[in-house]
CSV table of C-alpha atoms in Angstrom, one decimal:
chain,number,residue,atom,x,y,z
A,1,UNK,CA,-118.3,-20.3,49.3
A,2,UNK,CA,-118.3,-16.8,48.8
A,3,UNK,CA,-116.5,-15.9,51.5
A,4,UNK,CA,-113.9,-18.9,51.3
A,5,UNK,CA,-112.9,-16.6,47.9
A,6,UNK,CA,-112.6,-13.1,49.6
A,7,UNK,CA,-109.9,-14.3,52.0
A,8,UNK,CA,-108.2,-16.1,48.9
A,9,UNK,CA,-108.3,-12.4,47.1
A,10,UNK,CA,-107.3,-10.3,50.3
A,11,UNK,CA,-103.9,-13.0,50.9
A,12,UNK,CA,-102.8,-12.5,47.2
A,13,UNK,CA,-102.5,-9.0,47.2
A,14,UNK,CA,-101.9,-8.2,50.7
A,15,UNK,CA,-98.9,-10.5,49.8
A,16,UNK,CA,-98.1,-8.2,46.4
A,17,UNK,CA,-98.2,-5.6,49.1
A,18,UNK,CA,-95.8,-6.6,51.5
A,19,UNK,CA,-93.3,-7.5,49.1
A,20,UNK,CA,-93.7,-3.9,47.1
A,21,UNK,CA,-92.7,-2.6,50.7
A,22,UNK,CA,-90.2,-5.0,51.9
A,23,UNK,CA,-92.4,-6.3,54.2
A,24,UNK,CA,-90.8,-9.1,56.5
A,25,UNK,CA,-94.8,-10.5,58.5
A,26,UNK,CA,-97.9,-8.7,58.6
A,27,UNK,CA,-99.4,-8.6,62.1
A,28,UNK,CA,-103.0,-7.9,60.8
A,29,UNK,CA,-104.8,-6.9,57.9
A,30,UNK,CA,-107.4,-4.3,58.9
A,31,UNK,CA,-111.3,-5.1,56.5
A,32,UNK,CA,-114.0,-2.6,55.3
A,33,UNK,CA,-117.2,-4.3,54.6
A,34,UNK,CA,-120.3,-2.7,53.5
A,35,UNK,CA,-123.3,-3.2,56.2
A,36,UNK,CA,-125.3,-4.6,52.8
A,37,UNK,CA,-122.3,-6.1,51.5
A,38,UNK,CA,-123.6,-9.4,51.8
A,39,UNK,CA,-120.3,-10.4,54.0
A,40,UNK,CA,-121.0,-13.4,56.4
A,41,UNK,CA,-118.0,-12.1,58.9
A,42,UNK,CA,-118.3,-15.1,61.1
A,43,UNK,CA,-117.2,-17.3,58.1
A,44,UNK,CA,-114.8,-14.6,57.0
A,45,UNK,CA,-112.8,-16.1,60.2
A,46,UNK,CA,-112.6,-18.9,60.1
A,47,UNK,CA,-111.3,-19.3,56.5
A,48,UNK,CA,-108.9,-16.7,57.3
A,49,UNK,CA,-107.6,-18.7,60.2
A,50,UNK,CA,-107.4,-22.0,58.4
A,51,UNK,CA,-106.5,-20.5,54.7
A,52,UNK,CA,-103.3,-18.0,56.4
A,53,UNK,CA,-102.0,-21.3,57.8
A,54,UNK,CA,-100.3,-22.1,54.6
A,55,UNK,CA,-97.9,-19.2,54.6
A,56,UNK,CA,-95.2,-17.7,56.5
A,57,UNK,CA,-95.9,-13.9,56.1
A,58,UNK,CA,-99.2,-14.6,57.5
A,59,UNK,CA,-98.5,-16.6,60.0
A,60,UNK,CA,-100.4,-15.3,62.9
A,61,UNK,CA,-101.4,-12.7,61.4
A,62,UNK,CA,-104.9,-11.1,62.7
A,63,UNK,CA,-108.3,-10.5,61.1
A,64,UNK,CA,-109.8,-7.4,61.8
A,65,UNK,CA,-113.3,-6.2,60.4
A,66,UNK,CA,-115.1,-2.9,60.6
A,67,UNK,CA,-118.9,-2.2,58.6
A,68,UNK,CA,-119.4,0.6,56.5
A,69,UNK,CA,-123.3,1.5,57.5
A,70,UNK,CA,-125.7,2.1,54.6
A,71,UNK,CA,-126.6,4.9,53.2
A,72,UNK,CA,-129.7,5.2,50.7
A,73,UNK,CA,-130.1,8.3,49.0
A,74,UNK,CA,-133.4,9.1,48.0
A,75,UNK,CA,-133.6,11.0,44.3
A,76,UNK,CA,-137.0,13.0,44.3
A,77,UNK,CA,-136.8,14.5,48.3
A,78,UNK,CA,-132.9,15.0,47.6
A,79,UNK,CA,-132.5,13.0,51.0
A,80,UNK,CA,-130.9,9.8,52.9
A,81,UNK,CA,-131.2,7.1,55.2
A,82,UNK,CA,-130.7,4.4,56.8
A,83,UNK,CA,-130.7,1.5,54.1
A,84,UNK,CA,-132.0,-1.6,56.3
A,85,UNK,CA,-134.2,0.0,58.5
A,86,UNK,CA,-136.2,1.3,55.6
A,87,UNK,CA,-135.0,-0.9,52.3
A,88,UNK,CA,-136.6,0.8,48.9
A,89,UNK,CA,-138.7,3.0,50.2
A,90,UNK,CA,-138.1,6.5,51.2
A,91,UNK,CA,-139.5,7.0,54.7
A,92,UNK,CA,-139.5,11.5,54.8
A,93,UNK,CA,-141.5,11.0,51.4
A,94,UNK,CA,-142.9,7.9,50.2
A,95,UNK,CA,-140.6,7.3,47.0
A,96,UNK,CA,-139.1,4.6,45.7
A,97,UNK,CA,-136.8,6.1,43.3
A,98,UNK,CA,-133.6,5.9,45.5
A,99,UNK,CA,-130.6,4.7,45.5
A,100,UNK,CA,-127.4,3.3,47.5
A,101,UNK,CA,-125.1,5.8,48.2
A,102,UNK,CA,-123.0,3.6,50.5
A,103,UNK,CA,-122.6,0.2,52.3
A,104,UNK,CA,-122.3,-2.4,48.9
A,105,UNK,CA,-118.2,-1.7,50.0
A,106,UNK,CA,-115.5,-4.5,50.3
A,107,UNK,CA,-112.2,-2.7,51.0
A,108,UNK,CA,-108.9,-3.3,52.2
A,109,UNK,CA,-108.7,-0.8,55.0
A,110,UNK,CA,-104.9,-1.3,55.9
A,111,UNK,CA,-102.4,-3.7,57.4
A,112,UNK,CA,-100.2,-3.6,59.8
A,113,UNK,CA,-96.5,-5.1,59.4
A,114,UNK,CA,-93.5,-5.5,60.4
A,115,UNK,CA,-90.1,-4.4,58.4
A,116,UNK,CA,-87.8,-6.9,56.9
A,117,UNK,CA,-85.4,-6.3,59.7
A,118,UNK,CA,-82.1,-3.8,60.1
A,119,UNK,CA,-79.8,-3.2,57.0
A,120,UNK,CA,-82.8,-3.3,54.4
A,121,UNK,CA,-83.7,-0.5,53.1
A,122,UNK,CA,-86.1,1.3,56.0
A,123,UNK,CA,-89.3,2.8,54.7
A,124,UNK,CA,-90.6,6.4,54.1
B,1,UNK,CA,-84.9,-3.5,66.5
B,2,UNK,CA,-88.8,-4.5,65.1
B,3,UNK,CA,-90.6,-1.7,63.3
B,4,UNK,CA,-94.1,-2.0,63.8
B,5,UNK,CA,-96.1,-0.2,61.0
B,6,UNK,CA,-99.6,0.8,59.1
B,7,UNK,CA,-99.6,0.6,55.6
B,8,UNK,CA,-103.2,2.5,54.4
B,9,UNK,CA,-104.5,0.9,51.3
B,10,UNK,CA,-108.2,1.3,51.4
B,11,UNK,CA,-108.4,0.0,48.2
B,12,UNK,CA,-111.5,-2.7,46.6
B,13,UNK,CA,-110.7,-6.6,47.2
B,14,UNK,CA,-111.6,-7.0,43.7
B,15,UNK,CA,-108.7,-4.3,42.4
B,16,UNK,CA,-106.7,-6.7,41.3
B,17,UNK,CA,-108.9,-9.1,39.9
B,18,UNK,CA,-111.0,-6.2,37.7
B,19,UNK,CA,-106.9,-5.2,36.1
B,20,UNK,CA,-106.9,-8.8,35.7
B,21,UNK,CA,-109.9,-9.1,33.8
B,22,UNK,CA,-109.6,-5.4,31.7
B,23,UNK,CA,-106.0,-8.0,30.8
B,24,UNK,CA,-107.9,-10.1,29.2
B,25,UNK,CA,-110.4,-8.6,27.4
B,26,UNK,CA,-107.1,-6.7,25.4
B,27,UNK,CA,-105.6,-10.0,25.0
B,28,UNK,CA,-109.0,-11.4,24.0
B,29,UNK,CA,-109.9,-8.1,21.3
B,30,UNK,CA,-106.3,-8.7,19.9
B,31,UNK,CA,-106.7,-12.4,18.9
B,32,UNK,CA,-110.9,-11.5,18.2
B,33,UNK,CA,-112.5,-13.7,20.0
B,34,UNK,CA,-115.6,-12.7,22.1
B,35,UNK,CA,-116.8,-13.8,25.6
B,36,UNK,CA,-120.3,-13.8,26.6
B,37,UNK,CA,-120.2,-15.0,29.9
B,38,UNK,CA,-123.8,-16.6,30.6
B,39,UNK,CA,-125.0,-16.2,34.3
B,40,UNK,CA,-128.9,-17.5,35.8
B,41,UNK,CA,-129.9,-19.5,38.9
B,42,UNK,CA,-129.4,-23.3,38.8
B,43,UNK,CA,-132.2,-24.6,36.9
B,44,UNK,CA,-132.7,-21.7,34.6
B,45,UNK,CA,-131.9,-23.6,31.1
B,46,UNK,CA,-128.0,-22.4,30.6
B,47,UNK,CA,-127.4,-25.2,28.7
B,48,UNK,CA,-130.6,-25.6,27.0
B,49,UNK,CA,-130.7,-22.2,25.2
B,50,UNK,CA,-126.6,-23.2,24.6
B,51,UNK,CA,-127.4,-25.6,23.0
B,52,UNK,CA,-130.1,-23.7,20.7
B,53,UNK,CA,-127.9,-20.4,19.7
B,54,UNK,CA,-125.1,-23.0,19.4
B,55,UNK,CA,-127.4,-24.1,16.6
B,56,UNK,CA,-128.1,-20.9,15.5
B,57,UNK,CA,-124.9,-19.5,14.6
B,58,UNK,CA,-122.4,-22.6,13.7
B,59,UNK,CA,-122.7,-22.3,10.5
B,60,UNK,CA,-121.5,-18.5,10.5
B,61,UNK,CA,-119.2,-18.8,13.5
B,62,UNK,CA,-117.0,-21.1,15.7
B,63,UNK,CA,-118.1,-21.1,19.0
B,64,UNK,CA,-116.6,-22.9,22.1
B,65,UNK,CA,-118.5,-23.5,25.1
B,66,UNK,CA,-116.5,-23.1,28.6
B,67,UNK,CA,-118.9,-25.2,31.2
B,68,UNK,CA,-118.3,-24.3,35.0
B,69,UNK,CA,-119.6,-26.4,38.5
B,70,UNK,CA,-118.1,-27.0,41.6
B,71,UNK,CA,-118.4,-30.8,40.1
B,72,UNK,CA,-119.3,-33.3,37.5
B,73,UNK,CA,-119.3,-32.7,33.6
B,74,UNK,CA,-123.0,-33.8,32.3
B,75,UNK,CA,-123.3,-29.9,30.9
B,76,UNK,CA,-120.3,-30.6,29.0
B,77,UNK,CA,-121.3,-33.5,27.8
B,78,UNK,CA,-125.0,-31.6,26.0
B,79,UNK,CA,-122.5,-29.2,24.9
B,80,UNK,CA,-119.7,-31.6,22.9
B,81,UNK,CA,-122.9,-33.2,21.3
B,82,UNK,CA,-124.1,-30.2,19.6
B,83,UNK,CA,-120.5,-29.6,18.1
B,84,UNK,CA,-118.8,-27.0,19.5
B,85,UNK,CA,-115.5,-27.1,21.0
B,86,UNK,CA,-116.8,-27.8,24.8
B,87,UNK,CA,-114.3,-27.8,27.9
B,88,UNK,CA,-115.2,-28.1,32.3
B,89,UNK,CA,-114.2,-25.9,34.1
B,90,UNK,CA,-113.9,-27.2,37.7
B,91,UNK,CA,-114.2,-24.2,40.3
B,92,UNK,CA,-112.7,-26.8,43.3
B,93,UNK,CA,-116.3,-25.8,45.9
B,94,UNK,CA,-115.4,-21.2,45.2
B,95,UNK,CA,-119.0,-20.0,43.8
B,96,UNK,CA,-118.2,-17.7,40.7
B,97,UNK,CA,-115.4,-17.6,38.4
B,98,UNK,CA,-112.5,-14.8,38.2
B,99,UNK,CA,-110.5,-13.4,35.7
B,100,UNK,CA,-107.6,-15.8,36.8
B,101,UNK,CA,-109.6,-19.1,36.4
B,102,UNK,CA,-111.2,-18.3,33.2
B,103,UNK,CA,-107.9,-16.9,31.6
B,104,UNK,CA,-106.5,-20.4,32.8
B,105,UNK,CA,-109.7,-22.0,31.4
B,106,UNK,CA,-109.0,-20.3,27.6
B,107,UNK,CA,-105.2,-21.6,28.1
B,108,UNK,CA,-105.9,-24.9,28.2
B,109,UNK,CA,-108.9,-24.7,26.2
B,110,UNK,CA,-106.7,-22.8,22.9
B,111,UNK,CA,-109.6,-19.9,21.8
B,112,UNK,CA,-107.1,-18.4,18.3
B,113,UNK,CA,-108.7,-20.2,15.9
B,114,UNK,CA,-112.5,-19.3,18.1
B,115,UNK,CA,-115.0,-16.4,17.0
B,116,UNK,CA,-116.9,-16.9,20.1
B,117,UNK,CA,-116.5,-19.0,23.5
B,118,UNK,CA,-119.4,-19.0,26.0
B,119,UNK,CA,-118.7,-19.2,29.4
B,120,UNK,CA,-121.0,-21.4,31.7
B,121,UNK,CA,-120.5,-19.8,34.8
B,122,UNK,CA,-122.1,-21.4,38.0
B,123,UNK,CA,-125.2,-20.9,38.4
B,124,UNK,CA,-125.8,-18.3,41.3
B,125,UNK,CA,-127.7,-15.0,40.8
B,126,UNK,CA,-125.1,-13.6,44.1
B,127,UNK,CA,-121.0,-14.4,43.5
B,128,UNK,CA,-120.8,-14.1,39.5
B,129,UNK,CA,-122.1,-10.9,39.5
B,130,UNK,CA,-119.0,-10.0,41.6
B,131,UNK,CA,-116.4,-11.4,40.5
B,132,UNK,CA,-115.5,-9.7,36.2
B,133,UNK,CA,-114.3,-13.0,34.7
B,134,UNK,CA,-112.8,-10.7,31.5
B,135,UNK,CA,-116.0,-11.0,29.4
B,136,UNK,CA,-116.7,-8.6,26.9
B,137,UNK,CA,-120.8,-9.0,27.8
B,138,UNK,CA,-122.4,-10.7,30.7
B,139,UNK,CA,-126.0,-12.4,29.8
B,140,UNK,CA,-128.8,-12.7,32.2
B,141,UNK,CA,-131.2,-15.9,32.0
B,142,UNK,CA,-134.3,-16.0,34.3
B,143,UNK,CA,-136.5,-18.4,33.6
B,144,UNK,CA,-140.5,-17.5,34.2
B,145,UNK,CA,-140.9,-19.7,37.1
B,146,UNK,CA,-138.1,-18.0,39.4
B,147,UNK,CA,-140.6,-15.1,39.4
B,148,UNK,CA,-140.5,-11.8,38.1
B,149,UNK,CA,-139.2,-10.2,41.1
B,150,UNK,CA,-135.9,-11.4,41.4
B,151,UNK,CA,-134.2,-7.8,39.7
B,152,UNK,CA,-134.7,-6.6,43.0
B,153,UNK,CA,-133.9,-9.4,45.3
B,154,UNK,CA,-130.7,-9.5,43.4
B,155,UNK,CA,-130.2,-5.7,42.3
B,156,UNK,CA,-125.6,-6.7,41.7
B,157,UNK,CA,-126.9,-9.1,38.4
B,158,UNK,CA,-129.1,-6.9,37.1
B,159,UNK,CA,-126.9,-4.0,37.3
B,160,UNK,CA,-124.2,-6.0,36.1
B,161,UNK,CA,-126.2,-7.3,33.0
B,162,UNK,CA,-125.4,-6.4,29.2
B,163,UNK,CA,-128.4,-8.2,28.0
B,164,UNK,CA,-131.4,-10.4,30.0
B,165,UNK,CA,-133.1,-13.3,28.2
B,166,UNK,CA,-136.1,-14.5,29.9
B,167,UNK,CA,-136.3,-18.9,29.3
B,168,UNK,CA,-139.3,-20.8,29.6
B,169,UNK,CA,-142.6,-17.8,27.9
B,170,UNK,CA,-143.5,-21.3,27.3
B,171,UNK,CA,-145.2,-22.1,30.6
B,172,UNK,CA,-146.3,-18.3,31.0
B,173,UNK,CA,-149.9,-19.5,31.2
B,174,UNK,CA,-149.4,-21.4,34.6
B,175,UNK,CA,-147.5,-19.2,36.5
B,176,UNK,CA,-148.1,-15.6,37.3
B,177,UNK,CA,-144.9,-14.1,35.5
B,178,UNK,CA,-145.7,-10.5,34.9
B,179,UNK,CA,-143.2,-9.4,32.0
B,180,UNK,CA,-144.3,-5.6,32.5
B,181,UNK,CA,-142.8,-5.6,35.8
B,182,UNK,CA,-140.5,-7.7,35.5
B,183,UNK,CA,-139.1,-5.5,32.8
B,184,UNK,CA,-140.4,-2.6,35.4
B,185,UNK,CA,-137.6,-3.5,38.1
B,186,UNK,CA,-135.3,-5.1,35.7
B,187,UNK,CA,-134.8,-0.9,34.0
B,188,UNK,CA,-135.0,-0.1,37.9
B,189,UNK,CA,-131.5,-1.8,38.3
B,190,UNK,CA,-130.3,-1.4,34.5
B,191,UNK,CA,-132.1,1.6,32.1
B,192,UNK,CA,-132.1,0.3,28.8
B,193,UNK,CA,-131.2,-3.2,29.3
B,194,UNK,CA,-132.2,-5.6,26.5
B,195,UNK,CA,-134.3,-8.1,27.8
B,196,UNK,CA,-135.6,-11.0,25.3
B,197,UNK,CA,-137.7,-13.4,25.7
B,198,UNK,CA,-137.0,-16.9,24.8
B,199,UNK,CA,-138.3,-20.2,24.9
B,200,UNK,CA,-135.1,-22.9,24.6
B,201,UNK,CA,-137.5,-26.0,24.6
B,202,UNK,CA,-139.9,-24.4,21.3
B,203,UNK,CA,-137.8,-21.9,19.9
B,204,UNK,CA,-140.3,-19.1,20.3
B,205,UNK,CA,-138.1,-15.9,21.0
B,206,UNK,CA,-134.3,-17.5,20.2
B,207,UNK,CA,-134.1,-15.2,16.5
B,208,UNK,CA,-134.1,-11.7,18.1
B,209,UNK,CA,-131.2,-12.9,20.6
B,210,UNK,CA,-129.4,-14.5,18.8
B,211,UNK,CA,-128.9,-11.5,16.0
B,212,UNK,CA,-128.4,-9.6,19.3
B,213,UNK,CA,-125.2,-12.1,19.4
B,214,UNK,CA,-124.2,-12.1,16.0
B,215,UNK,CA,-124.0,-8.1,16.0
B,216,UNK,CA,-122.2,-8.2,19.1
B,217,UNK,CA,-119.5,-10.8,18.0
B,218,UNK,CA,-119.7,-9.0,15.2
B,219,UNK,CA,-118.5,-5.6,16.2
B,220,UNK,CA,-116.0,-7.0,19.0
B,221,UNK,CA,-114.0,-8.2,15.9
B,222,UNK,CA,-114.3,-5.2,13.9
């Protein structure tokens, strides 16, 4: 459900960037997701393969996903710890006064592209 | 020669939607229409709370309601019975509305003469929180049977909320629902979040909530 919407956004956003950069073909799109962003990447690949078939620009384009580890900051003892292992309670001092520092990102990291044929402007 | 290169982006998947939502808010400000995005789990009483809210405000404000669901029009029919203008949006399987879908709905609806439009989002505490619809304020309803621990389980929903309505307080005696704990958890996620306990069934507490909403609409139209 959620993943379908994300694929939709990625395709829209990458299409716009491709047009701005005179790109002829997309080879791959690399996304990065925080460990606790709630994204199920296996669904994402399925939707990607189904949805991108409708767009010639994306013909054969690979989807790559990278994970950003979740890290929580403790406001009381001013230390960080891995979120997934310890949750909301700081393992150093037992405080619950803690905040997610990173790990809920959903970013388009980079795209690998082929430019329009020679004769057109070369990119910088 | 083929030239393959990498374009580094490092931008949020939501960047385009967020920009679009800001544009939509700008348009709504210009025409003096307040858009409220109403979110909750299925069955928390969005539609019945809305019916009470419309009854309280419809003499002073012209109100429209956009019902978003994956399918059916039962909610739209219930709201239409109040006399408010209603449109049913189908998300086609998607679990949320985004700014572009909201704009399409508003355009079809024709909102220029409306003071208040309520977008009843898809019943879901997860996905709608991620997508800015272009609304001026986000209202979240949590009902007593769902339990007071929900702000811990669905933190983002309570972070993006501008106001929290606790519905079904008429059944409080039958549940282990602790309003004090709920307030504590909700304020952990969102310090200072206004909270209104109501019963859409009996009408208890509705005045405080509708007063809040009335003030928000008046401020937006200034």
